[in-house]
Amino acid sequence: MKLIFKLLILVIPFSLSAQLADKSTHDRFTDSIKKYYNAKKFDAIYNLLSPKIKKQLGEKQFSSYYNAYYYNKFGKFLRVDYIDKDKDYFYYMSFFQKDTLKLILAVNTLKEIEEIEFNPIRLKITTKNLNYQTDNKLITPLDSLIDNTVKDYVLNGQNCGLSIGVIQNGQTIFYNYGETKKGTKELPTQKTIYEIGSITKTFCGNLLAIAVTEKKINLEDDIRKYLPKGFKNLELNNQPILIKHLANHTSGLARIPSNIDAQKDYDVLNPYKNYTKEMLYAYLSTLVLANEPGKVCEYSNLGMALLGLVLEEVYKKSFEELIIEKICYPNKMPDTKINLSTTQLTNLADGHNDDGEYTNHWEFEGLVAAGAIRSSPEDMLKFINYNLLEADESTKLAHITTFNNGQNIALAWHKMQRKANKELIWHNGATGGFTSFCGFIKEKNCGFIVLSNSNSRVDFIGLAIYNYLQK
């Protein structure tokens, strides 16, 4: 499902399941959105959303984001014109005082908004208008495939740099494009460090598998075994949330906690910075589960963050200490951390927002397992190889399906197989200024990573590489 805001960490979208209303209904909704927006009645726009969307984001967060990011940045909403539609979405040109954005809208037959997103209008930019550089030697068919796939992405003025790594039968190759920091002409390398966002969740899944094989935890355990006393509410119909439910997004927990804006110095552009473990437990103590655990798959940053806290409790070590000890050190991944050294900070790329402008790095306090890891292309390809080889019982366990009802999920890892294609085990990620995609194909003994220091998604690049490698 498409994200409403960039403050939510990305996962690859799936087609909408809801039946859409006709164009006239969508047109009326755009008029209402424009009216409420100009009156700064963002709560009224929020009330138009479907219950499914409201579960992902609270009204306070929605309103503060629209006010801080859209209204303050773009000003009044002047006019909206219909552009086009496809199977799932209606598209509108939205004219604001300070810019023009594309509105993506989907309204169901119950007259509820299923999707709403404003995106920049991307103008095509040629090589004459932007410093285009790469270390791609353009020798092999894979070289050409990569170059043809990414060229428009890199040439787009809103995007900055890109690093890709591919491993086939133990052989690795890296491709780098663009810049680590806009205007510097500094080409990324396999040592450049990026924020990997939700790919952090796969580290959490691997850690969980290690904990299971070390008999520290059981996938069927009630999560309350590892939480402070109380939390009688963390069950529905006598079904408690189990450890495996956190790992496969079937816990019934929301995407993000509704009290996230209650943190100290809350900033919608750095939304997890001061959200503490104590705030998370306070939120958990009052919530009512919407779905019986294990029944419905709904992506939850909150659930994976909670799993990270459970693992910290099991081992009495921080999440960062655990990934270094259990994954990074054994696989010689020195540049994969949450807190970088002074030297590593010099290799950290700048992040860039939708407008191609520098944006601050995201920071995490209590929700680290949801998306806090930073890593390099070299390290990430080692991580993919570690998973690809399945050299021990824990990595095998991490890839075994734990839920398959429309979405096929193992321990944090997603699994995809289209028609006669080989199975892809994958995940993607994003923070405020970075996007990422990684995956591997066991049948073909290959895998890949895509890391960008831009806010534009790179899923299409990852899927193009997958389509090539799986043949």
Short mmCIF file of C-alpha atoms in Angstrom, two decimals:
data_model
loop_
_atom_site.label_atom_id
_atom_site.label_comp_id
_atom_site.label_asym_id
_atom_site.label_seq_id
_atom_site.Cartn_x
_atom_site.Cartn_y
_atom_site.Cartn_z
CA MET A 1 0.00 0.00 0.00
CA LYS A 2 1.31 3.45 -0.86
CA LEU A 3 2.49 5.65 1.97
CA ILE A 4 0.59 8.76 2.87
CA PHE A 5 3.65 10.58 4.20
CA LYS A 6 7.37 10.17 4.09
CA LEU A 7 7.44 10.07 7.89
CA LEU A 8 6.30 6.44 7.60
CA ILE A 9 9.04 4.00 6.71
CA LEU A 10 8.41 2.48 3.29
CA VAL A 11 7.32 -0.96 2.27
CA ILE A 12 6.61 -1.97 -1.31
CA PRO A 13 3.00 -1.16 -2.30
CA PHE A 14 0.35 -3.64 -3.31
CA SER A 15 -2.78 -2.92 -5.33
CA LEU A 16 -5.77 -1.60 -3.47
CA SER A 17 -8.38 -4.17 -2.51
CA ALA A 18 -11.21 -1.66 -2.11
CA GLN A 19 -13.64 -0.85 -4.93
CA LEU A 20 -13.13 2.72 -6.12
CA ALA A 21 -15.80 5.37 -6.50
CA ASP A 22 -16.33 7.09 -9.86
CA LYS A 23 -14.62 10.24 -11.13
CA SER A 24 -17.39 12.61 -10.02
CA THR A 25 -17.01 11.41 -6.43
CA HIS A 26 -13.23 11.88 -6.60
CA ASP A 27 -13.74 15.38 -8.00
CA ARG A 28 -16.01 16.27 -5.07
CA PHE A 29 -13.40 14.98 -2.64
CA THR A 30 -10.67 17.13 -4.20
CA ASP A 31 -12.91 20.17 -3.76
CA SER A 32 -13.44 19.25 -0.09
CA ILE A 33 -9.73 18.69 0.47
CA LYS A 34 -8.94 22.09 -1.05
CA LYS A 35 -11.60 23.84 1.07
CA TYR A 36 -10.56 22.22 4.35
CA TYR A 37 -6.86 22.70 3.58
CA ASN A 38 -7.24 26.45 3.01
CA ALA A 39 -9.25 26.76 6.22
CA LYS A 40 -6.49 24.78 8.00
CA LYS A 41 -9.15 22.29 9.07
CA PHE A 42 -6.84 19.33 8.65
CA ASP A 43 -8.90 17.33 11.12
CA ALA A 44 -11.77 17.53 8.62
CA ILE A 45 -9.55 16.01 5.91
CA TYR A 46 -8.54 13.33 8.40
CA ASN A 47 -12.21 12.49 8.99
CA LEU A 48 -12.54 11.67 5.28
CA LEU A 49 -10.00 8.85 5.57
CA SER A 50 -10.95 5.19 5.73
CA PRO A 51 -10.63 3.37 9.08
CA LYS A 52 -7.67 1.44 7.66
CA ILE A 53 -5.73 4.64 7.01
CA LYS A 54 -6.69 6.13 10.38
CA LYS A 55 -5.21 3.07 12.08
CA GLN A 56 -1.84 3.93 10.53
CA LEU A 57 -1.76 7.56 11.61
CA GLY A 58 -3.42 9.57 14.37
CA GLU A 59 -5.31 12.80 13.75
CA LYS A 60 -2.76 14.95 15.61
CA GLN A 61 0.11 13.57 13.54
CA PHE A 62 -1.85 13.99 10.31
CA SER A 63 -2.79 17.59 11.10
CA SER A 64 0.66 18.62 12.31
CA TYR A 65 2.25 17.14 9.18
CA TYR A 66 -0.13 18.92 6.82
CA ASN A 67 0.41 22.20 8.65
CA ALA A 68 4.20 21.97 9.06
CA TYR A 69 5.13 20.34 5.78
CA TYR A 70 2.48 21.31 3.24
CA TYR A 71 0.77 24.53 4.37
CA ASN A 72 3.88 26.28 5.68
CA LYS A 73 5.94 25.20 2.69
CA PHE A 74 3.52 25.58 -0.24
CA GLY A 75 0.95 28.10 1.01
CA LYS A 76 -2.69 28.28 -0.10
CA PHE A 77 -4.26 25.64 -2.33
CA LEU A 78 -5.30 27.65 -5.42
CA ARG A 79 -6.71 25.20 -7.96
CA VAL A 80 -6.97 21.49 -8.72
CA ASP A 81 -7.30 19.97 -12.24
CA TYR A 82 -7.97 16.35 -13.16
CA ILE A 83 -5.12 14.67 -15.08
CA ASP A 84 -5.75 10.95 -15.49
CA LYS A 85 -6.51 7.67 -13.70
CA ASP A 86 -5.31 4.11 -13.71
CA LYS A 87 -6.76 0.96 -12.12
CA ASP A 88 -6.20 2.08 -8.54
CA TYR A 89 -5.64 5.85 -8.50
CA PHE A 90 -6.96 9.20 -9.75
CA TYR A 91 -4.36 11.89 -10.51
CA TYR A 92 -4.84 15.67 -10.19
CA MET A 93 -2.61 18.68 -10.84
CA SER A 94 -2.68 20.74 -7.63
CA PHE A 95 -1.66 24.40 -7.85
CA PHE A 96 -0.40 26.03 -4.64
CA GLN A 97 0.91 29.54 -4.03
CA LYS A 98 4.55 28.40 -4.04
CA ASP A 99 4.59 25.20 -6.14
CA THR A 100 2.61 22.70 -8.18
CA LEU A 101 2.13 19.17 -6.87
CA LYS A 102 0.49 16.02 -8.19
CA LEU A 103 -2.33 14.74 -5.99
CA ILE A 104 -2.79 10.97 -5.98
CA LEU A 105 -6.22 10.05 -4.66
CA ALA A 106 -8.29 6.88 -4.21
CA VAL A 107 -11.82 7.05 -2.77
CA ASN A 108 -13.76 3.84 -2.18
CA THR A 109 -17.46 3.23 -2.82
CA LEU A 110 -18.13 3.85 0.87
CA LYS A 111 -16.92 7.41 0.21
CA GLU A 112 -13.76 7.04 2.28
CA ILE A 113 -10.27 8.02 1.19
CA GLU A 114 -8.10 4.93 0.77
CA GLU A 115 -5.04 6.81 -0.52
CA ILE A 116 -3.99 10.46 -0.51
CA GLU A 117 -0.53 11.70 -1.43
CA PHE A 118 0.93 14.91 -2.81
CA ASN A 119 4.06 14.46 -4.95
CA PRO A 120 6.34 16.98 -6.67
CA ILE A 121 5.91 17.44 -10.42
CA ARG A 122 9.14 15.99 -11.77
CA LEU A 123 10.47 17.76 -14.85
CA LYS A 124 12.73 15.81 -17.19
CA ILE A 125 16.33 16.99 -16.82
CA THR A 126 19.03 16.21 -19.40
CA THR A 127 22.72 15.46 -18.91
CA LYS A 128 23.52 19.07 -19.89
CA ASN A 129 21.69 20.32 -16.81
CA LEU A 130 23.22 18.07 -14.18
CA ASN A 131 26.60 16.64 -13.34
CA TYR A 132 26.22 13.00 -14.41
CA GLN A 133 28.95 10.62 -13.29
CA THR A 134 29.31 6.91 -12.73
CA ASP A 135 31.92 4.17 -12.40
CA ASN A 136 29.78 1.78 -14.50
CA LYS A 137 32.16 0.43 -17.19
CA LEU A 138 29.30 -0.52 -19.55
CA ILE A 139 30.94 -3.76 -20.65
CA THR A 140 28.53 -6.56 -19.73
CA PRO A 141 24.77 -6.97 -20.34
CA LEU A 142 24.23 -6.43 -16.59
CA ASP A 143 26.19 -3.16 -16.81
CA SER A 144 23.87 -1.97 -19.57
CA LEU A 145 20.74 -3.10 -17.75
CA ILE A 146 21.77 -1.16 -14.65
CA ASP A 147 22.66 1.96 -16.62
CA ASN A 148 19.47 1.97 -18.70
CA THR A 149 17.36 1.46 -15.58
CA VAL A 150 18.88 4.17 -13.38
CA LYS A 151 19.86 6.91 -15.83
CA ASP A 152 16.60 8.87 -15.68
CA TYR A 153 16.54 8.50 -11.90
CA VAL A 154 20.02 9.96 -11.53
CA LEU A 155 19.43 12.70 -14.08
CA ASN A 156 16.34 13.87 -12.23
CA GLY A 157 17.27 17.08 -10.46
CA GLN A 158 15.51 16.06 -7.26
CA ASN A 159 17.73 12.98 -6.86
CA CYS A 160 21.36 12.88 -5.82
CA GLY A 161 23.36 9.64 -5.54
CA LEU A 162 22.91 5.91 -5.94
CA SER A 163 24.90 2.77 -5.12
CA ILE A 164 24.09 -0.73 -6.37
CA GLY A 165 25.73 -4.02 -5.50
CA VAL A 166 25.17 -7.41 -7.14
CA ILE A 167 26.45 -10.81 -6.05
CA GLN A 168 26.34 -13.86 -8.33
CA ASN A 169 27.90 -17.18 -7.37
CA GLY A 170 30.19 -15.48 -4.88
CA GLN A 171 31.35 -12.74 -7.29
CA THR A 172 30.52 -9.13 -6.41
CA ILE A 173 30.23 -6.00 -8.50
CA PHE A 174 29.35 -2.44 -7.49
CA TYR A 175 27.90 0.46 -9.47
CA ASN A 176 27.88 4.06 -8.22
CA TYR A 177 26.15 7.12 -9.64
CA GLY A 178 25.74 10.79 -8.84
CA GLU A 179 27.02 12.44 -5.69
CA THR A 180 27.29 11.77 -1.96
CA LYS A 181 26.54 15.45 -1.34
CA LYS A 182 24.96 17.75 -3.91
CA GLY A 183 27.39 20.06 -5.63
CA THR A 184 30.55 18.27 -4.50
CA LYS A 185 30.96 15.96 -7.53
CA GLU A 186 31.98 13.31 -5.01
CA LEU A 187 30.97 9.95 -6.51
CA PRO A 188 29.70 7.39 -3.98
CA THR A 189 31.75 4.24 -3.44
CA GLN A 190 31.07 0.87 -1.85
CA LYS A 191 32.28 2.47 1.42
CA THR A 192 29.73 5.32 1.35
CA ILE A 193 27.31 5.01 4.26
CA TYR A 194 23.55 5.35 3.80
CA GLU A 195 20.52 5.16 6.07
CA ILE A 196 18.81 1.85 5.18
CA GLY A 197 15.46 2.55 6.87
CA SER A 198 13.14 -0.44 7.14
CA ILE A 199 15.73 -2.91 5.88
CA THR A 200 16.74 -2.67 9.55
CA LYS A 201 13.74 -4.95 10.16
CA THR A 202 15.47 -7.82 8.37
CA PHE A 203 18.36 -7.55 10.84
CA CYS A 204 15.74 -7.82 13.58
CA GLY A 205 14.27 -10.90 11.88
CA ASN A 206 17.69 -12.52 11.64
CA LEU A 207 18.38 -11.68 15.30
CA LEU A 208 15.10 -13.29 16.29
CA ALA A 209 16.02 -16.45 14.37
CA ILE A 210 19.38 -16.53 16.16
CA ALA A 211 17.63 -16.12 19.53
CA VAL A 212 15.32 -19.03 18.70
CA THR A 213 18.18 -21.33 17.69
CA GLU A 214 20.04 -20.33 20.85
CA LYS A 215 16.88 -21.26 22.80
CA LYS A 216 16.57 -17.76 24.24
CA ILE A 217 13.02 -17.31 22.94
CA ASN A 218 10.22 -19.18 21.17
CA LEU A 219 8.20 -17.94 18.22
CA GLU A 220 5.01 -19.11 19.97
CA ASP A 221 5.74 -17.17 23.17
CA ASP A 222 3.24 -14.59 24.39
CA ILE A 223 5.09 -11.27 24.06
CA ARG A 224 3.98 -10.31 27.58
CA LYS A 225 6.48 -12.82 28.90
CA TYR A 226 9.17 -10.26 28.03
CA LEU A 227 7.34 -7.03 28.95
CA PRO A 228 6.78 -5.31 32.29
CA LYS A 229 3.80 -6.62 34.26
CA GLY A 230 0.33 -5.75 33.06
CA PHE A 231 -0.75 -5.37 29.44
CA LYS A 232 -3.83 -7.57 29.80
CA ASN A 233 -5.12 -5.72 26.75
CA LEU A 234 -2.53 -7.26 24.38
CA GLU A 235 -4.87 -10.02 23.28
CA LEU A 236 -8.19 -10.31 21.48
CA ASN A 237 -10.66 -13.19 21.58
CA ASN A 238 -8.30 -14.95 24.01
CA GLN A 239 -5.54 -14.83 21.38
CA PRO A 240 -2.45 -13.01 22.70
CA ILE A 241 0.16 -11.37 20.51
CA LEU A 242 2.90 -13.94 19.94
CA ILE A 243 6.53 -13.28 19.09
CA LYS A 244 6.02 -14.44 15.51
CA HIS A 245 3.16 -11.96 15.10
CA LEU A 246 5.58 -9.06 15.66
CA ALA A 247 7.92 -10.49 13.03
CA ASN A 248 5.29 -10.99 10.33
CA HIS A 249 3.17 -7.86 10.92
CA THR A 250 0.07 -9.72 12.11
CA SER A 251 0.14 -8.41 15.70
CA GLY A 252 -2.86 -6.12 15.29
CA LEU A 253 -0.68 -3.17 16.36
CA ALA A 254 -0.88 0.12 14.47
CA ARG A 255 1.78 1.19 11.99
CA ILE A 256 3.05 3.85 14.39
CA PRO A 257 1.97 4.71 17.96
CA SER A 258 -0.65 7.44 18.22
CA ASN A 259 1.30 9.26 20.95
CA ILE A 260 4.37 9.77 18.80
CA ASP A 261 3.74 13.51 18.66
CA ALA A 262 3.80 13.69 22.47
CA GLN A 263 7.58 13.24 22.51
CA LYS A 264 9.87 16.08 23.50
CA ASP A 265 10.50 18.57 20.66
CA TYR A 266 8.45 16.52 18.20
CA ASP A 267 9.51 17.13 14.60
CA VAL A 268 7.48 15.59 11.77
CA LEU A 269 10.64 15.54 9.64
CA ASN A 270 12.55 13.55 12.27
CA PRO A 271 9.61 11.70 13.82
CA TYR A 272 11.30 9.08 16.03
CA LYS A 273 14.11 11.12 17.58
CA ASN A 274 12.82 11.42 21.15
CA TYR A 275 10.21 8.68 21.28
CA THR A 276 11.29 6.54 24.24
CA LYS A 277 10.71 2.97 25.34
CA GLU A 278 8.70 4.32 28.25
CA MET A 279 6.39 6.19 25.87
CA LEU A 280 5.93 3.02 23.86
CA TYR A 281 4.96 1.01 26.95
CA ALA A 282 2.57 3.78 28.03
CA TYR A 283 0.91 3.60 24.61
CA LEU A 284 0.68 -0.20 24.72
CA SER A 285 -1.01 -0.09 28.13
CA THR A 286 -4.02 1.80 26.76
CA LEU A 287 -4.57 0.48 23.23
CA VAL A 288 -7.33 -1.85 22.09
CA LEU A 289 -6.37 -4.29 19.34
CA ALA A 290 -8.32 -3.82 16.12
CA ASN A 291 -7.67 -7.35 14.81
CA GLU A 292 -7.14 -10.71 16.43
CA PRO A 293 -3.39 -11.41 16.41
CA GLY A 294 -2.29 -13.69 13.60
CA LYS A 295 -5.29 -13.00 11.37
CA VAL A 296 -4.54 -9.85 9.37
CA CYS A 297 -1.22 -8.64 7.95
CA GLU A 298 -0.81 -4.89 8.37
CA TYR A 299 2.70 -3.47 8.23
CA SER A 300 3.76 -2.13 11.63
CA ASN A 301 6.88 -0.16 12.47
CA LEU A 302 5.63 -0.27 16.05
CA GLY A 303 5.46 -4.08 16.09
CA MET A 304 9.01 -4.51 14.81
CA ALA A 305 10.32 -1.89 17.20
CA LEU A 306 8.67 -3.79 20.05
CA LEU A 307 10.33 -7.00 18.85
CA GLY A 308 13.67 -5.20 19.04
CA LEU A 309 12.93 -4.24 22.66
CA VAL A 310 11.99 -7.85 23.44
CA LEU A 311 15.32 -9.05 22.06
CA GLU A 312 17.12 -6.43 24.14
CA GLU A 313 15.35 -7.80 27.21
CA VAL A 314 16.23 -11.40 26.30
CA TYR A 315 19.94 -10.68 25.88
CA LYS A 316 20.29 -7.71 28.26
CA LYS A 317 22.10 -5.82 25.50
CA SER A 318 21.16 -2.97 23.18
CA PHE A 319 19.85 -3.67 19.69
CA GLU A 320 23.00 -2.14 18.22
CA GLU A 321 25.24 -4.31 20.38
CA LEU A 322 23.29 -7.36 19.24
CA ILE A 323 23.51 -6.69 15.51
CA ILE A 324 27.25 -6.01 15.80
CA GLU A 325 27.91 -9.11 17.90
CA LYS A 326 25.60 -11.57 16.15
CA ILE A 327 25.65 -10.38 12.53
CA CYS A 328 28.14 -7.64 11.68
CA TYR A 329 31.28 -8.92 13.40
CA PRO A 330 30.98 -12.54 12.11
CA ASN A 331 30.37 -11.25 8.57
CA LYS A 332 33.07 -8.56 8.61
CA MET A 333 30.62 -5.64 8.35
CA PRO A 334 32.39 -2.84 10.28
CA ASP A 335 30.38 0.03 8.76
CA THR A 336 26.95 -1.26 9.79
CA LYS A 337 25.86 0.56 12.93
CA ILE A 338 23.35 2.94 14.43
CA ASN A 339 25.90 5.26 16.06
CA LEU A 340 28.78 5.94 13.69
CA SER A 341 32.34 6.78 14.67
CA THR A 342 33.87 10.13 13.78
CA THR A 343 35.66 8.52 10.83
CA GLN A 344 32.51 6.80 9.62
CA LEU A 345 30.57 10.05 9.78
CA THR A 346 32.88 11.44 7.10
CA ASN A 347 31.64 8.64 4.82
CA LEU A 348 27.95 9.27 5.60
CA ALA A 349 26.10 10.60 2.55
CA ASP A 350 23.80 13.59 2.83
CA GLY A 351 20.09 12.83 2.56
CA HIS A 352 17.84 14.77 0.17
CA ASN A 353 14.09 15.40 0.33
CA ASP A 354 11.47 15.43 -2.45
CA ASP A 355 12.74 18.80 -3.67
CA GLY A 356 16.34 17.63 -3.87
CA GLU A 357 17.30 19.71 -0.85
CA TYR A 358 19.50 18.58 2.02
CA THR A 359 17.52 17.10 4.91
CA ASN A 360 18.65 16.16 8.39
CA HIS A 361 19.45 12.54 9.21
CA TRP A 362 16.81 10.60 11.08
CA GLU A 363 17.47 9.65 14.71
CA PHE A 364 15.86 6.94 16.82
CA GLU A 365 15.45 6.56 20.57
CA GLY A 366 13.06 3.72 21.53
CA LEU A 367 12.05 2.44 18.08
CA VAL A 368 15.50 1.55 16.71
CA ALA A 369 14.57 -1.88 15.31
CA ALA A 370 12.05 -0.22 12.98
CA GLY A 371 14.66 1.62 10.91
CA ALA A 372 17.75 3.01 12.63
CA ILE A 373 20.63 1.14 10.95
CA ARG A 374 23.18 2.84 8.68
CA SER A 375 25.34 0.81 6.36
CA SER A 376 27.51 0.80 3.24
CA PRO A 377 26.97 -1.02 -0.09
CA GLU A 378 29.93 -3.28 0.70
CA ASP A 379 28.53 -4.28 4.09
CA MET A 380 25.00 -4.68 2.80
CA LEU A 381 26.11 -7.04 0.04
CA LYS A 382 27.87 -9.11 2.71
CA PHE A 383 24.59 -9.16 4.63
CA ILE A 384 22.75 -10.36 1.52
CA ASN A 385 25.39 -13.06 0.98
CA TYR A 386 25.03 -14.14 4.63
CA ASN A 387 21.33 -14.66 4.04
CA LEU A 388 21.81 -16.17 0.61
CA LEU A 389 24.21 -18.87 1.85
CA GLU A 390 21.97 -19.96 4.75
CA ALA A 391 25.06 -21.50 6.32
CA ASP A 392 23.42 -22.07 9.70
CA GLU A 393 20.03 -22.98 11.13
CA SER A 394 19.20 -19.41 12.13
CA THR A 395 19.42 -17.96 8.61
CA LYS A 396 17.33 -20.84 7.27
CA LEU A 397 14.74 -20.18 9.97
CA ALA A 398 14.66 -16.45 9.18
CA HIS A 399 13.41 -17.24 5.66
CA ILE A 400 10.68 -19.78 6.49
CA THR A 401 7.20 -18.43 5.83
CA THR A 402 5.23 -17.61 8.99
CA PHE A 403 2.22 -15.99 7.31
CA ASN A 404 0.87 -16.38 3.78
CA ASN A 405 -2.53 -14.92 3.09
CA GLY A 406 -2.13 -12.39 0.32
CA GLN A 407 1.30 -11.49 1.62
CA ASN A 408 4.03 -14.08 2.11
CA ILE A 409 6.23 -13.14 5.07
CA ALA A 410 8.96 -15.00 6.96
CA LEU A 411 10.71 -13.39 9.95
CA ALA A 412 10.54 -9.77 8.72
CA TRP A 413 11.64 -10.81 5.22
CA HIS A 414 8.99 -10.58 2.47
CA LYS A 415 8.75 -13.23 -0.25
CA MET A 416 7.51 -12.74 -3.80
CA GLN A 417 7.05 -15.08 -6.74
CA ARG A 418 5.36 -14.03 -9.97
CA LYS A 419 4.15 -16.68 -12.41
CA ALA A 420 7.13 -18.78 -13.50
CA ASN A 421 9.71 -16.44 -11.98
CA LYS A 422 12.09 -17.53 -9.25
CA GLU A 423 11.24 -16.54 -5.68
CA LEU A 424 12.60 -13.22 -4.44
CA ILE A 425 13.20 -12.75 -0.70
CA TRP A 426 13.33 -9.00 -0.16
CA HIS A 427 12.73 -5.84 1.80
CA ASN A 428 12.86 -2.12 1.13
CA GLY A 429 13.27 0.95 3.27
CA ALA A 430 13.27 4.72 3.55
CA THR A 431 13.92 7.56 5.94
CA GLY A 432 13.42 11.27 5.34
CA GLY A 433 16.25 11.52 2.80
CA PHE A 434 17.19 7.96 1.84
CA THR A 435 15.58 4.99 0.08
CA SER A 436 16.72 1.39 -0.31
CA PHE A 437 15.86 -2.06 -1.66
CA CYS A 438 17.54 -5.45 -1.23
CA GLY A 439 16.80 -9.02 -2.15
CA PHE A 440 18.18 -12.42 -3.05
CA ILE A 441 17.18 -15.40 -5.19
CA LYS A 442 18.24 -18.69 -3.61
CA GLU A 443 17.57 -20.73 -6.76
CA LYS A 444 19.96 -18.57 -8.77
CA ASN A 445 22.54 -18.05 -6.00
CA CYS A 446 22.45 -14.29 -6.44
CA GLY A 447 21.34 -11.13 -4.70
CA PHE A 448 21.54 -7.35 -4.86
CA ILE A 449 21.23 -4.09 -2.96
CA VAL A 450 20.15 -0.59 -4.04
CA LEU A 451 20.92 2.40 -1.80
CA SER A 452 20.02 6.03 -2.55
CA ASN A 453 20.52 9.29 -0.69
CA SER A 454 17.34 10.67 -2.22
CA ASN A 455 13.70 10.47 -1.16
CA SER A 456 12.54 9.01 -4.50
CA ARG A 457 11.83 5.32 -4.21
CA VAL A 458 14.18 2.79 -5.80
CA ASP A 459 11.85 -0.24 -5.79
CA PHE A 460 11.60 -0.20 -9.60
CA ILE A 461 15.39 -0.45 -9.83
CA GLY A 462 15.46 -3.43 -7.48
CA LEU A 463 12.68 -5.18 -9.38
CA ALA A 464 14.40 -4.58 -12.73
CA ILE A 465 17.58 -6.19 -11.37
CA TYR A 466 15.53 -9.09 -9.98
CA ASN A 467 13.81 -9.64 -13.36
CA TYR A 468 17.23 -9.79 -15.03
CA LEU A 469 18.92 -12.05 -12.48
CA GLN A 470 16.12 -14.58 -12.11
CA LYS A 471 16.12 -15.56 -15.80
#
